[in-house]
Amino acid sequence: MPEHFDIIIVGGGPAGLTAAIYARRANKSVLVLEKAAVGGQIASSPRVDNFPGLPGISGAELADRLFEQASGLGARLELEEVLELRDGSPKTVVTDYGTYTCGALIYAGGMTHRSLGLAREAELPGVSYCAVCDGAFYQGKDVAVVGGGNTALQDALYLSDLCRQVTLIHRRDQFRGDPILAEALRQRPNVTCLLNTVVDALLGEEVLTGLRLRNTVTGELSELAVSGLFQAVGQLPQTAPAAALLPLDEGGFLPAGESCATSLPGIFVAGDCRTKEIRQLTTACADGSAAALAAIQYLSR
Ligand code: NAP
């Protein structure tokens, strides 16, 4: 017999862990399934300044605290990849390790990094998606960051404290990220911003040694010598395996309203993978609480 829980939460990011906290406080048995590391995307953020009450906390510490709060209340967390979800009574969750059942399911799969689609991007040493994880390998070296959102701006700031020279490459003439971060970058003497520029190719045989760049206005090609490239060009929703049960919207997100209820009774979607206007840490946590309260109500029907 598969082990049974009142609520299974797929995803151990801020949405999933907030849901776990709420569900445990209502005394429901809770299993959180996370395929990688707790905290989701926020765990790789060097500094979080917009989470109320905890200005300046590192993403890793915030992730740790969320996990400790959820597990301290009795939520169980397993590092397993969810392969299949089955609706029914009970609902079934199949992972790479085993099978579980539950009365209600909260899917909080979050987002994963978008890639640039360059040849050898996935295998060439020197290409990274996480400045906090890999930045220390490039101490005193020249690196580039690609992207114009808050992740790219924050990564460039973080790397400018470690690296000799940081070049921020953005495809448009304006950053998408917060002006306060862009201004902070302008104050850094070792940061150069290349606007209207895209990366055309990765250079280097065994490891990354440089980039071929293209100016999007003039078409001019140039080369930039770097040891590391940090890609920060946005996120894509992680909807598999929920997408096998539920429809996706045109952007690939899982439709659910503010209560996080989906078209399937007892299945809820929370956090960045849900169709919504604002994707922030705070709105992910808000979704986690809404989904848990809706799941608790569903279980008491
Ligand atoms: P984002 O805001 O979607 O920005 C992605 C950037 O990558 C954009 O500037 C985009 O250019 C560029 N881009 C996309 N595809 C590209 C391609 N193929 N080639 C070149 N450039 C490409 O993503 P994000 O920076 O990861 O942020 C995601 C969300 O998390 C945002 O809401 C952000 O505010 C939030 N966030 C918050 C914090 C925090 O501290 N609270 C930290 C990080 C992120 P265009 O601008 O031209 O579209």
Short mmCIF file of C-alpha atoms and ligand atoms in Angstrom, two decimals:
data_model
loop_
_atom_site.label_atom_id
_atom_site.label_comp_id
_atom_site.label_asym_id
_atom_site.label_seq_id
_atom_site.Cartn_x
_atom_site.Cartn_y
_atom_site.Cartn_z
CA MET A 1 0.00 0.00 0.00
CA PRO A 2 1.42 3.42 -0.88
CA GLU A 3 1.95 5.78 2.05
CA HIS A 4 -0.99 8.17 2.35
CA PHE A 5 -0.95 11.90 3.28
CA ASP A 6 -3.75 14.42 3.67
CA ILE A 7 -1.90 16.81 1.40
CA ILE A 8 1.01 16.26 -0.97
CA ILE A 9 2.83 19.36 -2.18
CA VAL A 10 4.91 19.11 -5.33
CA GLY A 11 7.72 21.68 -5.12
CA GLY A 12 9.75 22.91 -2.16
CA GLY A 13 10.05 26.58 -3.10
CA PRO A 14 8.44 29.49 -1.22
CA ALA A 15 4.93 28.59 -2.48
CA GLY A 16 5.23 24.91 -1.57
CA LEU A 17 6.86 25.50 1.82
CA THR A 18 4.32 28.18 2.75
CA ALA A 19 1.55 25.73 1.85
CA ALA A 20 3.25 23.13 4.06
CA ILE A 21 3.36 25.57 7.00
CA TYR A 22 -0.34 26.37 6.68
CA ALA A 23 -1.35 22.75 6.20
CA ARG A 24 0.63 21.57 9.23
CA ARG A 25 -0.82 24.32 11.38
CA ALA A 26 -4.22 22.82 10.48
CA ASN A 27 -2.85 19.46 11.62
CA LYS A 28 -2.92 17.84 8.18
CA SER A 29 -0.30 15.23 7.34
CA VAL A 30 1.95 16.77 4.69
CA LEU A 31 4.54 15.46 2.26
CA VAL A 32 6.60 17.93 0.23
CA LEU A 33 8.31 16.47 -2.82
CA GLU A 34 11.22 18.45 -4.24
CA LYS A 35 13.42 17.23 -7.08
CA ALA A 36 16.46 19.45 -6.51
CA ALA A 37 17.06 21.66 -3.47
CA VAL A 38 14.62 23.43 -1.18
CA GLY A 39 13.95 27.08 -1.79
CA GLY A 40 13.46 27.00 -5.55
CA GLN A 41 14.79 29.95 -7.55
CA ILE A 42 15.14 32.18 -4.52
CA ALA A 43 17.85 29.92 -3.07
CA SER A 44 20.27 31.22 -5.71
CA SER A 45 19.46 34.89 -5.17
CA PRO A 46 22.45 36.61 -3.50
CA ARG A 47 20.35 39.11 -1.61
CA VAL A 48 16.64 39.56 -1.16
CA ASP A 49 15.55 43.08 -0.30
CA ASN A 50 11.84 42.91 -0.94
CA PHE A 51 10.64 40.23 1.44
CA PRO A 52 8.81 42.11 4.20
CA GLY A 53 10.56 42.04 7.55
CA LEU A 54 13.79 40.43 6.35
CA PRO A 55 15.61 43.04 4.25
CA GLY A 56 19.02 41.96 2.99
CA ILE A 57 18.57 38.25 3.75
CA SER A 58 20.34 35.90 1.35
CA GLY A 59 18.12 33.67 -0.76
CA ALA A 60 19.84 30.59 0.67
CA GLU A 61 19.15 31.65 4.25
CA LEU A 62 15.54 32.46 3.46
CA ALA A 63 15.17 29.03 1.86
CA ASP A 64 16.71 27.39 4.95
CA ARG A 65 14.40 29.28 7.26
CA LEU A 66 11.31 28.35 5.27
CA PHE A 67 12.37 24.72 5.27
CA GLU A 68 13.11 24.73 9.02
CA GLN A 69 9.76 26.33 9.75
CA ALA A 70 7.86 23.76 7.66
CA SER A 71 9.80 20.74 8.93
CA GLY A 72 9.71 22.06 12.51
CA LEU A 73 5.93 21.98 12.27
CA GLY A 74 6.08 18.36 11.13
CA ALA A 75 5.96 18.51 7.34
CA ARG A 76 7.94 15.72 5.72
CA LEU A 77 10.19 16.58 2.82
CA GLU A 78 11.61 14.08 0.37
CA LEU A 79 14.05 14.86 -2.42
CA GLU A 80 12.32 12.92 -5.16
CA GLU A 81 11.32 13.82 -8.69
CA VAL A 82 7.61 13.57 -9.40
CA LEU A 83 7.06 11.64 -12.61
CA GLU A 84 3.30 11.22 -12.74
CA LEU A 85 0.16 12.54 -11.09
CA ARG A 86 -3.11 10.65 -11.16
CA ASP A 87 -6.46 12.16 -10.23
CA GLY A 88 -9.01 10.08 -8.28
CA SER A 89 -9.91 9.33 -4.74
CA PRO A 90 -7.27 9.20 -3.39
CA LYS A 91 -4.94 11.02 -5.77
CA THR A 92 -1.70 9.27 -6.66
CA VAL A 93 1.79 10.69 -6.98
CA VAL A 94 4.49 8.60 -8.62
CA THR A 95 8.10 9.66 -8.08
CA ASP A 96 11.47 8.29 -9.19
CA TYR A 97 11.57 6.58 -5.81
CA GLY A 98 8.05 5.38 -5.03
CA THR A 99 4.33 5.97 -5.03
CA TYR A 100 2.25 8.01 -2.55
CA THR A 101 -1.42 8.85 -2.25
CA CYS A 102 -3.18 11.92 -0.88
CA GLY A 103 -6.56 13.51 -0.35
CA ALA A 104 -5.54 16.85 -1.87
CA LEU A 105 -2.65 17.86 -4.08
CA ILE A 106 -0.91 21.21 -4.36
CA TYR A 107 1.28 21.64 -7.41
CA ALA A 108 3.95 24.30 -6.85
CA GLY A 109 6.53 23.40 -9.49
CA GLY A 110 7.84 26.94 -9.97
CA MET A 111 9.99 27.99 -12.89
CA THR A 112 13.31 26.97 -14.34
CA HIS A 113 15.90 28.99 -16.25
CA ARG A 114 15.42 29.72 -19.93
CA SER A 115 18.39 28.90 -22.14
CA LEU A 116 19.78 30.99 -24.99
CA GLY A 117 19.80 28.08 -27.42
CA LEU A 118 23.48 28.46 -28.30
CA ALA A 119 25.53 25.51 -29.52
CA ARG A 120 27.38 23.72 -26.63
CA GLU A 121 25.54 25.85 -24.05
CA ALA A 122 24.67 22.86 -21.89
CA GLU A 123 28.10 21.23 -21.83
CA LEU A 124 30.85 23.84 -22.23
CA PRO A 125 32.56 24.51 -18.87
CA GLY A 126 32.29 28.22 -18.11
CA VAL A 127 28.57 28.58 -18.78
CA SER A 128 26.50 28.99 -15.63
CA TYR A 129 22.94 29.83 -14.61
CA CYS A 130 23.72 30.66 -10.99
CA ALA A 131 26.06 33.46 -9.96
CA VAL A 132 25.75 32.65 -6.27
CA CYS A 133 26.57 28.97 -6.83
CA ASP A 134 29.43 29.39 -9.31
CA GLY A 135 30.67 32.97 -8.90
CA ALA A 136 33.56 32.00 -6.60
CA PHE A 137 35.15 29.95 -9.44
CA TYR A 138 35.69 33.21 -11.33
CA GLN A 139 37.37 35.26 -8.62
CA GLY A 140 39.68 37.84 -10.24
CA LYS A 141 38.60 36.81 -13.75
CA ASP A 142 36.57 38.50 -16.48
CA VAL A 143 32.97 37.34 -16.85
CA ALA A 144 29.80 38.31 -18.69
CA VAL A 145 26.16 38.26 -17.60
CA VAL A 146 23.42 38.11 -20.19
CA GLY A 147 19.90 39.43 -19.52
CA GLY A 148 18.22 42.65 -18.49
CA GLY A 149 15.88 41.65 -15.66
CA ASN A 150 16.40 41.77 -11.91
CA THR A 151 18.25 38.46 -11.90
CA ALA A 152 20.82 39.71 -14.43
CA LEU A 153 21.26 43.04 -12.62
CA GLN A 154 21.66 41.35 -9.24
CA ASP A 155 24.03 38.74 -10.66
CA ALA A 156 26.19 41.46 -12.23
CA LEU A 157 26.33 43.34 -8.92
CA TYR A 158 27.21 40.18 -7.01
CA LEU A 159 29.91 39.18 -9.50
CA SER A 160 31.44 42.68 -9.54
CA ASP A 161 32.53 42.07 -5.94
CA LEU A 162 34.38 38.89 -6.98
CA CYS A 163 35.52 39.29 -10.55
CA ARG A 164 37.98 41.62 -12.25
CA GLN A 165 35.60 42.81 -14.94
CA VAL A 166 31.89 42.14 -15.47
CA THR A 167 30.21 42.83 -18.80
CA LEU A 168 26.42 42.92 -18.74
CA ILE A 169 24.94 42.10 -22.14
CA HIS A 170 21.32 43.00 -22.85
CA ARG A 171 19.40 42.71 -26.12
CA ARG A 172 17.48 46.00 -25.78
CA ASP A 173 18.45 49.57 -24.93
CA GLN A 174 16.61 49.52 -21.59
CA PHE A 175 16.75 47.20 -18.65
CA ARG A 176 13.62 45.38 -17.56
CA GLY A 177 14.88 45.17 -13.96
CA ASP A 178 14.49 47.75 -11.20
CA PRO A 179 16.10 51.18 -11.87
CA ILE A 180 17.65 51.11 -8.37
CA LEU A 181 19.71 48.05 -9.34
CA ALA A 182 20.67 49.52 -12.73
CA GLU A 183 21.85 52.67 -10.96
CA ALA A 184 23.87 50.64 -8.46
CA LEU A 185 25.59 48.91 -11.40
CA ARG A 186 26.48 52.22 -13.01
CA GLN A 187 28.39 53.11 -9.85
CA ARG A 188 30.60 50.01 -10.15
CA PRO A 189 33.89 50.83 -11.89
CA ASN A 190 34.42 47.25 -13.05
CA VAL A 191 31.02 46.82 -14.75
CA THR A 192 30.40 47.59 -18.42
CA CYS A 193 26.92 47.42 -19.93
CA LEU A 194 26.59 46.42 -23.58
CA LEU A 195 23.06 47.28 -24.68
CA ASN A 196 21.40 46.29 -27.98
CA THR A 197 23.73 43.30 -27.96
CA VAL A 198 23.21 39.54 -28.10
CA VAL A 199 25.51 36.56 -27.72
CA ASP A 200 25.88 34.86 -31.10
CA ALA A 201 28.31 32.09 -30.20
CA LEU A 202 30.38 30.62 -27.40
CA LEU A 203 34.12 30.57 -28.11
CA GLY A 204 36.68 28.08 -26.79
CA GLU A 205 37.44 24.42 -27.42
CA GLU A 206 37.55 22.71 -24.02
CA VAL A 207 36.36 25.60 -21.85
CA LEU A 208 34.73 28.94 -22.51
CA THR A 209 37.29 31.56 -23.51
CA GLY A 210 35.06 34.21 -25.02
CA LEU A 211 31.85 35.24 -26.73
CA ARG A 212 30.99 36.35 -30.22
CA LEU A 213 28.63 39.28 -29.86
CA ARG A 214 26.28 40.93 -32.33
CA ASN A 215 24.96 44.46 -32.11
CA THR A 216 21.22 44.20 -32.82
CA VAL A 217 21.05 47.70 -34.34
CA THR A 218 24.13 47.75 -36.60
CA GLY A 219 24.61 44.00 -37.04
CA GLU A 220 28.29 44.50 -36.17
CA LEU A 221 30.08 41.42 -34.81
CA SER A 222 32.73 41.56 -32.09
CA GLU A 223 34.49 39.24 -29.66
CA LEU A 224 34.73 39.51 -25.89
CA ALA A 225 37.25 37.45 -23.91
CA VAL A 226 35.65 36.00 -20.77
CA SER A 227 36.15 32.93 -18.58
CA GLY A 228 32.54 32.73 -17.48
CA LEU A 229 29.11 33.47 -18.89
CA PHE A 230 26.19 33.78 -16.49
CA GLN A 231 22.86 33.41 -18.23
CA ALA A 232 19.94 35.25 -16.64
CA VAL A 233 17.41 35.51 -19.45
CA GLY A 234 14.30 34.60 -17.54
CA GLN A 235 12.36 31.59 -16.47
CA LEU A 236 10.00 29.03 -17.90
CA PRO A 237 7.19 27.37 -15.92
CA GLN A 238 7.89 23.82 -14.78
CA THR A 239 4.54 22.22 -15.44
CA ALA A 240 5.38 18.58 -16.18
CA PRO A 241 3.87 16.31 -14.87
CA ALA A 242 0.81 18.48 -13.99
CA ALA A 243 0.40 19.29 -17.68
CA ALA A 244 -0.68 15.71 -18.30
CA LEU A 245 -3.74 16.31 -16.08
CA LEU A 246 -4.48 20.00 -16.52
CA PRO A 247 -4.65 22.40 -19.48
CA LEU A 248 -1.96 25.05 -19.97
CA ASP A 249 -2.55 28.67 -20.93
CA GLU A 250 -0.91 30.20 -24.00
CA GLY A 251 2.20 31.07 -21.96
CA GLY A 252 2.55 27.49 -20.70
CA PHE A 253 1.26 28.26 -17.19
CA LEU A 254 -1.36 26.27 -15.26
CA PRO A 255 -4.68 28.15 -15.08
CA ALA A 256 -6.15 28.61 -11.60
CA GLY A 257 -7.83 31.56 -9.92
CA GLU A 258 -6.87 33.35 -6.72
CA SER A 259 -7.99 30.41 -4.58
CA CYS A 260 -5.48 28.32 -6.60
CA ALA A 261 -8.22 25.77 -7.38
CA THR A 262 -7.91 24.09 -10.77
CA SER A 263 -10.63 22.54 -12.88
CA LEU A 264 -9.98 19.25 -11.01
CA PRO A 265 -11.49 19.18 -7.50
CA GLY A 266 -8.81 18.72 -4.85
CA ILE A 267 -5.93 19.73 -7.13
CA PHE A 268 -4.47 23.19 -6.58
CA VAL A 269 -1.71 25.16 -8.30
CA ALA A 270 0.42 27.64 -6.37
CA GLY A 271 3.29 29.98 -7.13
CA ASP A 272 5.08 31.01 -10.30
CA CYS A 273 3.73 28.18 -12.46
CA ARG A 274 0.15 29.44 -12.00
CA THR A 275 -1.47 31.82 -14.50
CA LYS A 276 -1.20 35.23 -12.81
CA GLU A 277 -0.12 38.83 -13.23
CA ILE A 278 2.66 39.23 -10.68
CA ARG A 279 5.36 36.63 -10.02
CA GLN A 280 7.23 37.61 -6.90
CA LEU A 281 8.44 35.89 -3.76
CA THR A 282 5.60 37.49 -1.83
CA THR A 283 2.95 36.40 -4.33
CA ALA A 284 4.35 32.85 -4.32
CA CYS A 285 3.96 32.76 -0.53
CA ALA A 286 0.47 34.24 -0.86
CA ASP A 287 -0.44 31.44 -3.28
CA GLY A 288 0.96 28.83 -0.90
CA SER A 289 -1.30 29.99 1.91
CA ALA A 290 -4.37 30.30 -0.36
CA ALA A 291 -3.83 26.84 -1.85
CA ALA A 292 -3.33 25.24 1.56
CA LEU A 293 -6.46 26.84 3.01
CA ALA A 294 -8.46 25.75 -0.05
CA ALA A 295 -7.05 22.22 0.23
CA ILE A 296 -7.92 22.07 3.94
CA GLN A 297 -11.47 23.19 3.13
CA TYR A 298 -11.68 20.58 0.35
CA LEU A 299 -10.61 17.82 2.75
CA SER A 300 -13.31 18.79 5.27
CA ARG A 301 -16.12 18.73 2.68
P1 NAP B 1 12.85 38.52 -16.46
O1 NAP B 1 12.42 39.65 -15.61
O2 NAP B 1 11.85 37.81 -17.29
O3 NAP B 1 14.03 39.06 -17.39
C1 NAP B 1 14.57 38.25 -18.39
C2 NAP B 1 15.54 39.11 -19.20
O4 NAP B 1 16.18 38.28 -20.16
C3 NAP B 1 14.85 40.23 -19.94
O5 NAP B 1 15.62 41.39 -19.84
C4 NAP B 1 14.80 39.72 -21.38
O6 NAP B 1 14.93 40.73 -22.33
C5 NAP B 1 16.03 38.85 -21.45
N1 NAP B 1 15.88 37.75 -22.42
C6 NAP B 1 14.88 36.84 -22.52
N2 NAP B 1 15.12 35.97 -23.51
C7 NAP B 1 16.30 36.36 -24.06
C8 NAP B 1 17.07 35.86 -25.13
N3 NAP B 1 16.70 34.78 -25.84
N4 NAP B 1 18.22 36.50 -25.43
C9 NAP B 1 18.62 37.58 -24.73
N5 NAP B 1 17.93 38.09 -23.69
C10 NAP B 1 16.77 37.48 -23.37
O7 NAP B 1 13.56 37.34 -15.60
P2 NAP B 1 14.37 37.41 -14.23
O8 NAP B 1 15.35 38.51 -14.25
O9 NAP B 1 14.86 36.02 -14.00
O10 NAP B 1 13.27 37.75 -13.14
C11 NAP B 1 12.11 36.91 -13.02
C12 NAP B 1 11.17 37.51 -11.95
O11 NAP B 1 11.76 37.37 -10.67
C13 NAP B 1 10.92 38.99 -12.17
O12 NAP B 1 9.60 39.29 -11.80
C14 NAP B 1 11.90 39.64 -11.22
O13 NAP B 1 11.52 40.94 -10.80
C15 NAP B 1 11.90 38.65 -10.07
N6 NAP B 1 13.16 38.71 -9.33
C16 NAP B 1 13.16 39.30 -8.12
C17 NAP B 1 14.33 39.37 -7.39
C18 NAP B 1 14.35 39.99 -6.04
O14 NAP B 1 15.35 40.29 -5.48
N7 NAP B 1 13.22 40.19 -5.45
C19 NAP B 1 15.53 38.87 -7.90
C20 NAP B 1 15.50 38.28 -9.15
C21 NAP B 1 14.31 38.21 -9.85
P3 NAP B 1 13.74 41.79 -22.59
O15 NAP B 1 13.79 42.73 -21.44
O16 NAP B 1 14.13 42.38 -23.90
O17 NAP B 1 12.48 40.99 -22.67
#
